[in-house]
Short mmCIF file of C-alpha atoms in Angstrom, two decimals:
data_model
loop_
_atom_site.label_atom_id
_atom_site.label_comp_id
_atom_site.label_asym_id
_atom_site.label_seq_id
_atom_site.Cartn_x
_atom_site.Cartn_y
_atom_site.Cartn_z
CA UNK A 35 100.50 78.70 103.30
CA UNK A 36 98.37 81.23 104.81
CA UNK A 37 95.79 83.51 103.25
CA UNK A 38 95.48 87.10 104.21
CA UNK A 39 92.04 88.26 105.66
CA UNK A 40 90.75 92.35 105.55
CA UNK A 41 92.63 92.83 109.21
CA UNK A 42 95.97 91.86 107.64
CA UNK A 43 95.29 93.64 103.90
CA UNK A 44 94.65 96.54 106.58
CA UNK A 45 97.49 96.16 108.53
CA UNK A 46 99.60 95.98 105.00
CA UNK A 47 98.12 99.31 103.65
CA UNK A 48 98.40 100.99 107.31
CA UNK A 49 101.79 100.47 106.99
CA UNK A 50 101.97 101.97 103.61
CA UNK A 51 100.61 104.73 104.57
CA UNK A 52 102.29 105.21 107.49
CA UNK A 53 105.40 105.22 105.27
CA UNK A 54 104.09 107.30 102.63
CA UNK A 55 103.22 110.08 105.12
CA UNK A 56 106.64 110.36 106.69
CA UNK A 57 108.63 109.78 102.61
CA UNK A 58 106.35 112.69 101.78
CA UNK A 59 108.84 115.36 100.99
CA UNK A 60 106.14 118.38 99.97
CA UNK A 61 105.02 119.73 96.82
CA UNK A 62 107.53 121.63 96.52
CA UNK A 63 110.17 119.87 96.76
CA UNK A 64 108.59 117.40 94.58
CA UNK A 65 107.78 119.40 91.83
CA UNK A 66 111.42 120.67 91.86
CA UNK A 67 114.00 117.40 92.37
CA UNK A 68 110.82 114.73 91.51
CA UNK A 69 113.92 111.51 90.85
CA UNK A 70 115.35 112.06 93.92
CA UNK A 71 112.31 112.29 95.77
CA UNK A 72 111.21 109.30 93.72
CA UNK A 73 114.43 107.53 94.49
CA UNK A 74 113.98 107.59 98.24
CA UNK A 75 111.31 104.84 97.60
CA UNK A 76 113.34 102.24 95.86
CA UNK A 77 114.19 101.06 99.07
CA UNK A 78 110.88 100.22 100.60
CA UNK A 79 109.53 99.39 96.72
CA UNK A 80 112.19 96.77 96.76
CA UNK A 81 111.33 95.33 100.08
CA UNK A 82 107.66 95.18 99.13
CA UNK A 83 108.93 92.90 95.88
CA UNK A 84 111.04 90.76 98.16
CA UNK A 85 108.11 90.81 101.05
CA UNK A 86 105.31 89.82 98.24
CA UNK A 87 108.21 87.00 96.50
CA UNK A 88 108.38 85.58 99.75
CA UNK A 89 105.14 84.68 100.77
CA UNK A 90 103.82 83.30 97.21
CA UNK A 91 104.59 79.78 98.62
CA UNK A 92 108.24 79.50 99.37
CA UNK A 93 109.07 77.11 101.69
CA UNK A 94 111.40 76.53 104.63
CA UNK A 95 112.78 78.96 106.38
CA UNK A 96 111.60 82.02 104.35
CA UNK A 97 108.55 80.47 103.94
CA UNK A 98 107.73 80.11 107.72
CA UNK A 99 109.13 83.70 108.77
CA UNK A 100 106.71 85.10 105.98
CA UNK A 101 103.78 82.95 106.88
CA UNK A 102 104.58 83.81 110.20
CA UNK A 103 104.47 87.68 109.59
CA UNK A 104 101.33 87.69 107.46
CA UNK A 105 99.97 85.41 110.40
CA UNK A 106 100.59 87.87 112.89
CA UNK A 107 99.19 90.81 110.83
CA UNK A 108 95.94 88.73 110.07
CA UNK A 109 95.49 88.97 113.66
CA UNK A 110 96.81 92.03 114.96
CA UNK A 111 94.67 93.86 112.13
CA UNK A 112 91.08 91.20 112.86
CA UNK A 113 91.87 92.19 116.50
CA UNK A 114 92.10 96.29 115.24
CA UNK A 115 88.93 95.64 113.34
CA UNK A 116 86.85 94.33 115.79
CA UNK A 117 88.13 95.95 118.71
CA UNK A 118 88.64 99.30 117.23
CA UNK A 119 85.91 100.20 115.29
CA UNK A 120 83.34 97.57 115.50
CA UNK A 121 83.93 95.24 112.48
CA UNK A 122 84.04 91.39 112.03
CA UNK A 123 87.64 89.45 111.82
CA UNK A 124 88.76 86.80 109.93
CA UNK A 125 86.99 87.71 106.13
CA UNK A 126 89.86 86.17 103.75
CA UNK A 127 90.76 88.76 101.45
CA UNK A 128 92.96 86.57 99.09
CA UNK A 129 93.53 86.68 94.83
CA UNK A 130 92.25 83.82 93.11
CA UNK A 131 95.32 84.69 90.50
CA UNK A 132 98.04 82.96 92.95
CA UNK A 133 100.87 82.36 91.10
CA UNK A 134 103.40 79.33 92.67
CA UNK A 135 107.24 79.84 92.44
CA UNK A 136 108.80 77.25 90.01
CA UNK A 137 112.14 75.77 91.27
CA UNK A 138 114.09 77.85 89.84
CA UNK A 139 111.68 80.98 91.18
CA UNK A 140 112.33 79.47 94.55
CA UNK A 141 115.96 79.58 93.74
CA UNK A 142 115.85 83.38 92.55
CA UNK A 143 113.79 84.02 96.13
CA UNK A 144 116.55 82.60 98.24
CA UNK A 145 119.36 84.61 95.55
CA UNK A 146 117.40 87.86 96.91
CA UNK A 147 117.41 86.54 100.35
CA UNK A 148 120.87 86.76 100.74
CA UNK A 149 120.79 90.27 99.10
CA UNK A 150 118.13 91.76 101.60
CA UNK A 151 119.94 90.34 104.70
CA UNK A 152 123.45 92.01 103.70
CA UNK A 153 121.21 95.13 102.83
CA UNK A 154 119.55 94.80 106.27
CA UNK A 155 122.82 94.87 107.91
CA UNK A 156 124.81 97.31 106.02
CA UNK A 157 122.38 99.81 105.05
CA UNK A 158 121.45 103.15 106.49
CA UNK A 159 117.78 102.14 105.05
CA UNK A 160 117.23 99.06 107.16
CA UNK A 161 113.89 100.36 108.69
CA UNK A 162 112.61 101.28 105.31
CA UNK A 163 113.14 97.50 104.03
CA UNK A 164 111.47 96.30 107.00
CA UNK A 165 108.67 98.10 106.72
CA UNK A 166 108.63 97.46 102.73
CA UNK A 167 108.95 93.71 103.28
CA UNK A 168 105.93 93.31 105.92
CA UNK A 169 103.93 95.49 104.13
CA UNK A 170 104.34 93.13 100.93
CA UNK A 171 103.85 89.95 103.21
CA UNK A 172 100.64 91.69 103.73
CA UNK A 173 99.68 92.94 100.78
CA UNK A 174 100.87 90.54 97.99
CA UNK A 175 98.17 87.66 97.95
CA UNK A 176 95.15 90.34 98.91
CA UNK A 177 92.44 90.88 95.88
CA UNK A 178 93.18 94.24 95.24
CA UNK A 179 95.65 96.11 93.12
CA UNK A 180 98.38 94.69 94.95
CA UNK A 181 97.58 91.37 95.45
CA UNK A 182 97.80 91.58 90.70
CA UNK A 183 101.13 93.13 91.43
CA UNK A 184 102.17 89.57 92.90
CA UNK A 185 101.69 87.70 89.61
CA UNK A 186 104.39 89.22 87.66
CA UNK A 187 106.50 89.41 90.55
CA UNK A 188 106.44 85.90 90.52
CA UNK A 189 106.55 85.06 86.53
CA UNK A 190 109.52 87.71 86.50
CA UNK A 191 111.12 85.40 89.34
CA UNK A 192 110.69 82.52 87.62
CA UNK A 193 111.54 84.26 84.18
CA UNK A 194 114.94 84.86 86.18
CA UNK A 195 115.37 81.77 88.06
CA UNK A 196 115.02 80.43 84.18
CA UNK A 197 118.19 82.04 83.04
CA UNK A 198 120.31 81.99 85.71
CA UNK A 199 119.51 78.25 86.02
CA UNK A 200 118.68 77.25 82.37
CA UNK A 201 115.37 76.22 81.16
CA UNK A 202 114.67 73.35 84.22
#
């Protein structure tokens, strides 16, 4: 399992903004359609569930590719920090509140797996998932606001994985 340092919390809330600043559809039109402008989110909201599922100590495959991503992040954004503008790398920036997957969370992860690769291939929206997903690799064990976001993502997984599968 990896933890995410300040370069990779960085490179999860660049992307988010970098996101946010091209969904933004202007006051106006916010003020007069605000679901639909809403709505375009869901996608990358979505993603950034599945992203921040994924990395909260799954396993295999998944596991890897997300431990993988937030690896890659830690060091493109440590390399960003000290390279750009002068800071240190390498700070973890991880929750104390980790939450593990339960079996049947695990089970619910790999459900929603399935579901995010047909989406990935049949959607119009496919950049807007990537982007969602990395950014909730990122973001989803830091010790901010996001990184609380992660625990009931996870109790809500395993919540599911509970029903579908029966009290295990």
């Amino acid at each position: 399992m990896q933890y995410v340092t300040i370069g990779g919390v960085t490179v999860g809330v660049c992307v988010a903004a970098y996101y946010l600043v091209g969904w933004w559809p202007g006051a106006n039109t916010l003020r007069k359609d605000p679901l639909r402008s809403l709505a375009a989110l869901l996608p990358f909201l979505a993603a950034w569930c599945y992203g921040a599922l994924a990395v909260l100590g799954v396993g295999g495959l998944v596991g890897w590719i997300a431990d993988t991503a937030l690896w890659i992040s830690n060091w493109l954004g440590d390399v960003a920090l000290v390279w750009g503008v002068g800071g240190q790398a390498g700070a973890h920036a991880s929750t104390s509140n980790y939450l593990p997957l339960t079996q049947a969370g695990t089970g619910v992860v790999l459900i929603l797996t399935a579901v995010m690769a047909a989406l990935l291939k049949k959607s119009g929206r496919a950049r807007d998932l990537k982007m969602g997903m990395w950014c909730g690799v990122c973001l989803a064990m830091s010790a901010g606001v996001a990184g609380f976001a992660a625990v009931p993502l996870a109790q809500s997984a395993n919540a599911v994985g509970g029903w579908v599968y029966g009290a295990l």
